[in-house]
Amino acid sequence: MGTFSDPTFRDLMAQRPFLRLWAARLAGTSANQMLMVALGWQMYDLTGSAWDLGLIGLYQFVPALTLTLWAGHVVDRHHRGRIVAACLATQCIAAIVLMAASRGHWASRELLLGMSLVFGSVRAFQMTAQQALTPLLVPMNLLQRAMAFSAAGTQVAIIGGPALGGLVFVFGADKVYGLGAALLAVSCILILLLRYTYVALPREPASLATVLAGVRFIWQHKVVLGAVSLDLFAVLLGGAVALLPMFARDILHVGPEGLGLLRAAPAVGAVIVSVVLSRWPLRQHVGRTLLIAVALFGLCMVVFGLSTSFLMSLLALGVSGGADMVNVVIRQTLVQMETPDTMRGRVGAVNSVFIGASNQLGEFESGATAALLGPVGSVVAGGIGTILVAISWRHLFPALAKRDGLQAR
């Protein structure tokens, strides 16, 4: 039997709306990664300031974090495909403005920060709507495969987007912005061509109760709470990405090329595992598998922290990316399965807040503990902490630990 000859996998490949969304996400994520490379490089060219370089990330993170819960309310009350298309169109216009500014030599620090604010604000709505779209485009028995296949495309874009952006930047920042705008336009058109059953819900005004409904839902559903909080603590404690430059230069003694390989290794492992899961989905003992995957992620961080071998470090990071992808697929599928469609936007928004906050706070935690314990001590302590969290969650969330299949309850 061929690798992709499984009838259920062929059923997934026959879901044209889902494949259209997948292609749109691939193009849109690639464009976004390219634009981030160009923004950062151009800002540093203009000001030479590390502070301004950091502000680009901050100007994207703050609006994305503050608007996400409200975005969840909007996504649950309006047409999700049109929301995604509007977000892509807005980013396309911003990319065209940046292209014109670069070509006309009127790009400035203020313009780059303003466009960063636009990208961060739009992403709050786009990511929430995209998450809530997938369950509407595939049958529930294909959802786990769809999540894994979507994750594979996203990881490919995360790997390839910056590389392509860096290559094109040689010919000028305006070329990167122009290519990004073209990809965003293609993505927008693909989303506008999506056809799915849309049931309009009452458009009640946003209030504190409606906006926080996703928080209440997660708190009351312990399987969802356990899965989401497990990921939050795993990322918070187990992240080593922020310290990779220190490891590359001071411990592994490799140059920028080695740093690039270290940064790419988790994504490569994630792509491999996501492709495997899209072909051979998990059918039993998913709760136990989730906890084991998180513990394995922590163990990989311990190995990476103690390693003085470049190859061993690459392997540890690659396996960590694969283990994290198992966590991502199980968590996202569980959240979508357990959440009614009328709540998917708001629950997805809370999930996005958790992910965004844990990524940013995880980088801060790594830097803070590295200042106290050194880079090795920081990563090893974080890895041990992640393992302990996985063990603790087995007792704190027994329903999650005992969860057998990925079917709705």
Short mmCIF file of C-alpha atoms in Angstrom, two decimals:
data_model
loop_
_atom_site.label_atom_id
_atom_site.label_comp_id
_atom_site.label_asym_id
_atom_site.label_seq_id
_atom_site.Cartn_x
_atom_site.Cartn_y
_atom_site.Cartn_z
CA MET A 1 0.00 0.00 0.00
CA GLY A 2 1.38 3.44 -0.92
CA THR A 3 2.03 5.99 1.76
CA PHE A 4 -0.95 8.16 0.84
CA SER A 5 -3.26 5.43 -0.47
CA ASP A 6 -5.35 5.27 2.70
CA PRO A 7 -9.02 5.85 1.78
CA THR A 8 -9.58 8.28 4.64
CA PHE A 9 -6.56 10.36 3.60
CA ARG A 10 -7.93 10.41 0.06
CA ASP A 11 -11.23 11.61 1.53
CA LEU A 12 -9.36 14.52 3.11
CA MET A 13 -7.69 15.37 -0.19
CA ALA A 14 -11.15 15.40 -1.79
CA GLN A 15 -12.34 18.19 0.52
CA ARG A 16 -11.92 21.08 -1.92
CA PRO A 17 -12.96 23.89 0.48
CA PHE A 18 -10.45 22.66 3.06
CA LEU A 19 -7.66 22.44 0.46
CA ARG A 20 -8.51 25.97 -0.67
CA LEU A 21 -8.22 27.19 2.93
CA TRP A 22 -4.94 25.25 3.30
CA ALA A 23 -3.47 26.88 0.19
CA ALA A 24 -4.65 30.30 1.36
CA ARG A 25 -3.01 29.81 4.76
CA LEU A 26 0.22 28.62 3.12
CA ALA A 27 0.36 31.72 0.89
CA GLY A 28 -0.72 34.11 3.65
CA THR A 29 1.67 32.74 6.29
CA SER A 30 4.57 32.75 3.84
CA ALA A 31 3.80 36.37 2.97
CA ASN A 32 3.56 37.35 6.63
CA GLN A 33 6.92 35.72 7.43
CA MET A 34 8.53 37.51 4.48
CA LEU A 35 7.11 40.86 5.56
CA MET A 36 8.44 40.40 9.10
CA VAL A 37 11.94 39.76 7.73
CA ALA A 38 11.76 42.88 5.55
CA LEU A 39 10.33 45.06 8.35
CA GLY A 40 13.04 44.06 10.79
CA TRP A 41 15.89 44.41 8.33
CA GLN A 42 14.65 47.75 7.00
CA MET A 43 14.13 49.14 10.50
CA TYR A 44 17.69 48.21 11.47
CA ASP A 45 18.97 49.76 8.24
CA LEU A 46 17.12 52.99 9.02
CA THR A 47 17.90 53.41 12.72
CA GLY A 48 20.59 50.91 13.69
CA SER A 49 18.73 50.54 16.99
CA ALA A 50 18.13 47.22 18.71
CA TRP A 51 15.39 48.96 20.71
CA ASP A 52 13.51 49.90 17.53
CA LEU A 53 13.97 46.34 16.29
CA GLY A 54 12.31 45.08 19.46
CA LEU A 55 9.50 47.61 19.11
CA ILE A 56 8.40 45.98 15.85
CA GLY A 57 7.61 42.79 17.76
CA LEU A 58 6.01 44.70 20.63
CA TYR A 59 3.80 46.75 18.28
CA GLN A 60 2.48 43.52 16.80
CA PHE A 61 2.13 41.59 20.04
CA VAL A 62 0.23 44.16 22.14
CA PRO A 63 -2.75 44.71 19.79
CA ALA A 64 -2.90 41.00 18.95
CA LEU A 65 -3.14 40.21 22.67
CA THR A 66 -5.56 42.98 23.64
CA LEU A 67 -7.97 42.53 20.71
CA THR A 68 -8.13 38.73 20.58
CA LEU A 69 -10.99 38.19 23.05
CA TRP A 70 -13.13 40.79 21.29
CA ALA A 71 -12.16 39.19 17.97
CA GLY A 72 -13.57 35.90 19.25
CA HIS A 73 -16.94 37.56 19.85
CA VAL A 74 -16.89 39.06 16.33
CA VAL A 75 -15.93 35.74 14.73
CA ASP A 76 -18.85 33.96 16.44
CA ARG A 77 -21.32 36.58 15.17
CA HIS A 78 -20.15 37.20 11.58
CA HIS A 79 -19.15 35.32 8.44
CA ARG A 80 -15.74 33.83 9.20
CA GLY A 81 -14.57 33.58 5.60
CA ARG A 82 -15.27 37.25 4.99
CA ILE A 83 -13.43 38.21 8.17
CA VAL A 84 -10.32 36.32 7.03
CA ALA A 85 -10.59 37.82 3.53
CA ALA A 86 -10.89 41.35 4.98
CA CYS A 87 -7.82 40.76 7.16
CA LEU A 88 -5.79 39.52 4.19
CA ALA A 89 -6.91 42.45 2.05
CA THR A 90 -5.88 44.90 4.80
CA GLN A 91 -2.42 43.31 5.03
CA CYS A 92 -2.12 43.40 1.24
CA ILE A 93 -2.83 47.15 1.23
CA ALA A 94 -0.27 47.66 4.03
CA ALA A 95 2.33 45.71 2.04
CA ILE A 96 1.64 47.86 -1.03
CA VAL A 97 2.10 51.03 1.06
CA LEU A 98 5.43 49.69 2.35
CA MET A 99 6.47 48.79 -1.20
CA ALA A 100 5.67 52.29 -2.42
CA ALA A 101 7.48 53.86 0.56
CA SER A 102 10.58 51.76 -0.04
CA ARG A 103 10.60 52.44 -3.75
CA GLY A 104 10.00 56.17 -3.23
CA HIS A 105 12.54 56.42 -0.39
CA TRP A 106 10.02 57.83 2.10
CA ALA A 107 9.95 54.84 4.45
CA SER A 108 10.47 55.97 8.05
CA ARG A 109 10.66 54.55 11.56
CA GLU A 110 7.16 55.84 12.28
CA LEU A 111 5.72 54.23 9.13
CA LEU A 112 7.28 50.84 9.93
CA LEU A 113 5.96 50.94 13.49
CA GLY A 114 2.52 52.02 12.25
CA MET A 115 2.37 49.15 9.78
CA SER A 116 3.50 46.76 12.54
CA LEU A 117 0.53 47.96 14.59
CA VAL A 118 -1.77 47.25 11.62
CA PHE A 119 -0.37 43.73 11.14
CA GLY A 120 -0.74 42.91 14.85
CA SER A 121 -4.31 44.24 15.05
CA VAL A 122 -5.44 42.36 11.95
CA ARG A 123 -3.82 39.12 13.04
CA ALA A 124 -6.01 38.96 16.16
CA PHE A 125 -9.09 38.58 13.95
CA GLN A 126 -7.48 36.51 11.20
CA MET A 127 -6.02 33.77 13.40
CA THR A 128 -9.19 33.40 15.45
CA ALA A 129 -11.42 33.18 12.35
CA GLN A 130 -9.10 30.71 10.60
CA GLN A 131 -9.10 28.38 13.59
CA ALA A 132 -12.90 28.39 13.69
CA LEU A 133 -13.22 27.80 9.92
CA THR A 134 -11.60 24.38 9.63
CA PRO A 135 -14.32 22.37 11.46
CA LEU A 136 -16.90 23.83 9.05
CA LEU A 137 -15.02 22.52 6.00
CA VAL A 138 -14.35 18.87 6.88
CA PRO A 139 -16.39 16.04 8.45
CA MET A 140 -15.58 15.48 12.11
CA ASN A 141 -13.98 12.08 11.41
CA LEU A 142 -11.36 13.90 9.28
CA LEU A 143 -10.70 16.76 11.68
CA GLN A 144 -7.54 15.34 13.29
CA ARG A 145 -6.00 14.69 9.86
CA ALA A 146 -7.03 18.16 8.74
CA MET A 147 -5.37 19.75 11.79
CA ALA A 148 -2.16 17.81 11.19
CA PHE A 149 -2.12 18.64 7.47
CA SER A 150 -2.78 22.32 8.23
CA ALA A 151 0.06 22.34 10.75
CA ALA A 152 2.42 20.85 8.15
CA GLY A 153 1.61 23.67 5.71
CA THR A 154 2.07 26.30 8.41
CA GLN A 155 5.47 24.92 9.39
CA VAL A 156 6.60 24.82 5.75
CA ALA A 157 5.63 28.48 5.45
CA ILE A 158 7.47 29.34 8.68
CA ILE A 159 10.62 27.67 7.34
CA GLY A 160 10.39 28.84 3.73
CA GLY A 161 8.91 32.32 4.18
CA PRO A 162 11.88 33.93 5.99
CA ALA A 163 14.38 32.19 3.69
CA LEU A 164 12.59 33.46 0.59
CA GLY A 165 12.21 36.92 2.10
CA GLY A 166 15.92 37.07 2.84
CA LEU A 167 16.83 36.03 -0.70
CA VAL A 168 14.49 38.55 -2.32
CA PHE A 169 15.66 41.33 0.03
CA VAL A 170 18.99 41.29 -1.84
CA PHE A 171 17.13 42.99 -4.71
CA GLY A 172 15.51 45.56 -2.42
CA ALA A 173 12.92 45.79 0.35
CA ASP A 174 10.30 46.92 -2.16
CA LYS A 175 10.61 43.56 -3.95
CA VAL A 176 9.87 41.68 -0.72
CA TYR A 177 6.84 43.85 0.01
CA GLY A 178 5.63 43.47 -3.57
CA LEU A 179 5.91 39.67 -3.48
CA GLY A 180 4.22 39.62 -0.06
CA ALA A 181 1.36 41.74 -1.38
CA ALA A 182 0.93 39.38 -4.34
CA LEU A 183 0.79 36.31 -2.07
CA LEU A 184 -1.69 38.04 0.24
CA ALA A 185 -3.89 38.92 -2.75
CA VAL A 186 -3.85 35.28 -3.89
CA SER A 187 -4.71 34.15 -0.36
CA CYS A 188 -7.59 36.66 -0.18
CA ILE A 189 -9.04 35.45 -3.49
CA LEU A 190 -8.85 31.80 -2.37
CA ILE A 191 -10.73 32.64 0.83
CA LEU A 192 -13.41 34.57 -1.09
CA LEU A 193 -13.95 31.46 -3.23
CA LEU A 194 -14.68 29.33 -0.15
CA ARG A 195 -18.18 27.92 0.02
CA TYR A 196 -19.55 26.49 3.25
CA THR A 197 -22.75 26.46 5.23
CA TYR A 198 -22.99 29.63 7.28
CA VAL A 199 -25.65 29.92 9.97
CA ALA A 200 -26.07 33.52 11.10
CA LEU A 201 -26.27 33.92 14.87
CA PRO A 202 -27.98 36.78 16.68
CA ARG A 203 -25.63 39.76 16.58
CA GLU A 204 -25.86 40.73 20.21
CA PRO A 205 -23.69 43.68 21.26
CA ALA A 206 -20.35 42.88 22.80
CA SER A 207 -20.39 42.91 26.57
CA LEU A 208 -18.03 41.67 29.24
CA ALA A 209 -20.18 38.55 29.61
CA THR A 210 -20.20 37.67 25.90
CA VAL A 211 -16.53 38.46 25.39
CA LEU A 212 -15.49 36.35 28.40
CA ALA A 213 -17.84 33.47 27.51
CA GLY A 214 -14.89 31.58 26.04
CA VAL A 215 -13.01 31.85 29.34
CA ARG A 216 -16.02 30.47 31.25
CA PHE A 217 -16.44 27.63 28.76
CA ILE A 218 -12.82 26.53 29.08
CA TRP A 219 -12.92 26.76 32.88
CA GLN A 220 -16.03 24.58 33.03
CA HIS A 221 -14.71 21.93 30.59
CA LYS A 222 -11.76 20.36 32.33
CA VAL A 223 -10.49 18.40 29.32
CA VAL A 224 -10.17 21.62 27.33
CA LEU A 225 -8.74 23.50 30.33
CA GLY A 226 -6.17 20.78 30.92
CA ALA A 227 -5.05 20.67 27.28
CA VAL A 228 -4.78 24.44 26.88
CA SER A 229 -3.05 25.08 30.22
CA LEU A 230 -0.65 22.18 29.64
CA ASP A 231 0.53 23.80 26.43
CA LEU A 232 0.82 27.18 28.15
CA PHE A 233 3.16 25.87 30.85
CA ALA A 234 5.14 23.69 28.42
CA VAL A 235 5.89 26.70 26.21
CA LEU A 236 6.44 28.99 29.19
CA LEU A 237 8.99 26.69 30.84
CA GLY A 238 10.44 24.75 27.93
CA GLY A 239 11.26 27.42 25.36
CA ALA A 240 14.92 27.74 24.39
CA VAL A 241 14.52 29.76 21.19
CA ALA A 242 15.36 33.10 22.80
CA LEU A 243 18.69 31.69 24.00
CA LEU A 244 19.76 30.02 20.76
CA PRO A 245 22.21 32.80 19.83
CA MET A 246 24.02 32.26 23.15
CA PHE A 247 24.19 28.50 22.63
CA ALA A 248 25.33 28.87 19.03
CA ARG A 249 28.17 31.27 19.80
CA ASP A 250 29.34 30.43 23.32
CA ILE A 251 28.58 26.73 23.80
CA LEU A 252 28.36 25.05 20.39
CA HIS A 253 30.81 27.48 18.74
CA VAL A 254 29.00 27.75 15.41
CA GLY A 255 28.39 30.88 13.36
CA PRO A 256 25.22 32.42 11.92
CA GLU A 257 24.76 29.45 9.60
CA GLY A 258 24.69 27.12 12.59
CA LEU A 259 22.23 29.40 14.37
CA GLY A 260 19.97 29.24 11.34
CA LEU A 261 20.05 25.44 11.42
CA LEU A 262 19.29 25.41 15.14
CA ARG A 263 16.28 27.68 14.62
CA ALA A 264 15.03 25.54 11.73
CA ALA A 265 15.44 22.17 13.48
CA PRO A 266 12.21 22.27 15.56
CA ALA A 267 10.18 23.25 12.49
CA VAL A 268 11.69 20.41 10.46
CA GLY A 269 10.77 17.91 13.20
CA ALA A 270 7.28 19.42 13.36
CA VAL A 271 6.77 19.08 9.61
CA ILE A 272 7.80 15.41 9.63
CA VAL A 273 5.48 14.54 12.52
CA SER A 274 2.55 16.53 11.12
CA VAL A 275 2.81 14.70 7.79
CA VAL A 276 2.91 11.36 9.65
CA LEU A 277 -0.13 12.29 11.74
CA SER A 278 -2.07 13.40 8.66
CA ARG A 279 -1.47 9.91 7.24
CA TRP A 280 -1.68 7.85 10.46
CA PRO A 281 -3.87 9.77 12.94
CA LEU A 282 -3.92 8.93 16.64
CA ARG A 283 -6.89 6.73 17.48
CA GLN A 284 -6.37 5.57 21.08
CA HIS A 285 -4.91 6.81 24.36
CA VAL A 286 -4.68 10.39 23.11
CA GLY A 287 -4.65 11.87 26.61
CA ARG A 288 -1.75 9.71 27.71
CA THR A 289 0.01 10.41 24.41
CA LEU A 290 -0.40 14.14 24.96
CA LEU A 291 1.22 13.99 28.39
CA ILE A 292 4.06 11.79 27.11
CA ALA A 293 4.67 14.19 24.21
CA VAL A 294 4.94 17.17 26.58
CA ALA A 295 7.27 15.22 28.88
CA LEU A 296 9.39 14.24 25.86
CA PHE A 297 9.54 17.90 24.84
CA GLY A 298 10.89 18.73 28.31
CA LEU A 299 13.42 15.89 28.12
CA CYS A 300 14.64 17.22 24.77
CA MET A 301 15.20 20.61 26.36
CA VAL A 302 17.29 18.99 29.10
CA VAL A 303 19.38 17.14 26.49
CA PHE A 304 19.79 20.31 24.42
CA GLY A 305 20.81 22.32 27.48
CA LEU A 306 23.49 19.80 28.48
CA SER A 307 24.76 19.08 24.96
CA THR A 308 28.08 20.40 23.70
CA SER A 309 27.70 18.61 20.37
CA PHE A 310 26.15 20.55 17.49
CA LEU A 311 24.66 17.40 15.94
CA MET A 312 23.20 16.25 19.26
CA SER A 313 21.72 19.71 19.79
CA LEU A 314 20.15 19.66 16.32
CA LEU A 315 18.69 16.22 17.01
CA ALA A 316 17.29 17.29 20.39
CA LEU A 317 15.64 20.35 18.88
CA GLY A 318 14.26 18.34 15.96
CA VAL A 319 12.69 15.76 18.28
CA SER A 320 11.34 18.58 20.48
CA GLY A 321 9.60 20.06 17.44
CA GLY A 322 8.05 16.69 16.64
CA ALA A 323 6.88 16.18 20.22
CA ASP A 324 5.42 19.68 20.28
CA MET A 325 3.53 18.97 17.05
CA VAL A 326 1.88 15.93 18.68
CA ASN A 327 0.80 18.30 21.47
CA VAL A 328 -0.47 20.88 18.95
CA VAL A 329 -2.53 18.39 16.89
CA ILE A 330 -4.12 16.68 19.91
CA ARG A 331 -4.84 19.98 21.68
CA GLN A 332 -6.32 21.74 18.67
CA THR A 333 -8.44 18.74 17.72
CA LEU A 334 -9.70 18.29 21.28
CA VAL A 335 -10.59 21.96 21.59
CA GLN A 336 -12.48 21.95 18.27
CA MET A 337 -14.25 18.66 19.05
CA GLU A 338 -15.35 19.74 22.52
CA THR A 339 -16.51 23.22 21.52
CA PRO A 340 -19.89 23.91 19.89
CA ASP A 341 -19.69 25.95 16.69
CA THR A 342 -21.42 28.91 18.34
CA MET A 343 -18.47 29.20 20.76
CA ARG A 344 -15.50 28.30 18.56
CA GLY A 345 -14.47 31.88 17.90
CA ARG A 346 -14.37 32.88 21.56
CA VAL A 347 -12.77 29.63 22.75
CA GLY A 348 -10.21 29.86 19.94
CA ALA A 349 -9.52 33.46 20.98
CA VAL A 350 -8.73 32.41 24.55
CA ASN A 351 -6.50 29.65 23.19
CA SER A 352 -4.70 32.23 21.03
CA VAL A 353 -4.18 34.51 24.03
CA PHE A 354 -2.67 31.61 25.97
CA ILE A 355 -0.36 30.70 23.10
CA GLY A 356 0.70 34.30 22.41
CA ALA A 357 1.27 35.11 26.06
CA SER A 358 3.20 31.90 26.74
CA ASN A 359 5.49 32.44 23.74
CA GLN A 360 6.34 36.00 24.74
CA LEU A 361 6.54 35.31 28.48
CA GLY A 362 8.53 32.15 27.76
CA GLU A 363 11.19 34.20 26.01
CA PHE A 364 11.26 36.60 28.95
CA GLU A 365 11.43 33.71 31.43
CA SER A 366 14.33 32.16 29.52
CA GLY A 367 16.24 35.43 29.52
CA ALA A 368 15.55 36.14 33.19
CA THR A 369 16.57 32.69 34.40
CA ALA A 370 19.60 32.72 32.10
CA ALA A 371 20.74 35.90 33.84
CA LEU A 372 20.56 34.04 37.15
CA LEU A 373 21.53 30.47 36.21
CA GLY A 374 23.32 30.89 32.89
CA PRO A 375 21.92 29.59 29.57
CA VAL A 376 22.54 25.93 30.40
CA GLY A 377 20.93 26.18 33.83
CA SER A 378 17.96 28.08 32.37
CA VAL A 379 17.18 25.53 29.66
CA VAL A 380 17.77 22.48 31.89
CA ALA A 381 15.61 23.90 34.69
CA GLY A 382 12.87 24.75 32.20
CA GLY A 383 12.98 21.23 30.72
CA ILE A 384 12.74 19.63 34.16
CA GLY A 385 9.87 21.96 35.00
CA THR A 386 8.05 20.89 31.83
CA ILE A 387 8.43 17.21 32.74
CA LEU A 388 7.07 17.90 36.23
CA VAL A 389 4.09 19.77 34.75
CA ALA A 390 3.26 16.79 32.52
CA ILE A 391 3.41 14.47 35.54
CA SER A 392 1.29 16.84 37.65
CA TRP A 393 -1.36 17.25 34.94
CA ARG A 394 -1.92 13.49 35.00
CA HIS A 395 -3.29 13.90 38.53
CA LEU A 396 -4.83 17.37 38.22
CA PHE A 397 -6.79 16.55 35.06
CA PRO A 398 -7.61 12.82 35.18
CA ALA A 399 -10.30 13.16 32.48
CA LEU A 400 -7.66 14.46 30.08
CA ALA A 401 -5.13 11.79 31.05
CA LYS A 402 -7.73 9.04 30.54
CA ARG A 403 -9.08 10.43 27.27
CA ASP A 404 -8.99 7.60 24.74
CA GLY A 405 -10.13 8.87 21.32
CA LEU A 406 -10.49 12.22 19.57
CA GLN A 407 -14.24 12.13 19.17
CA ALA A 408 -16.79 14.60 20.45
CA ARG A 409 -18.27 13.94 23.86
#
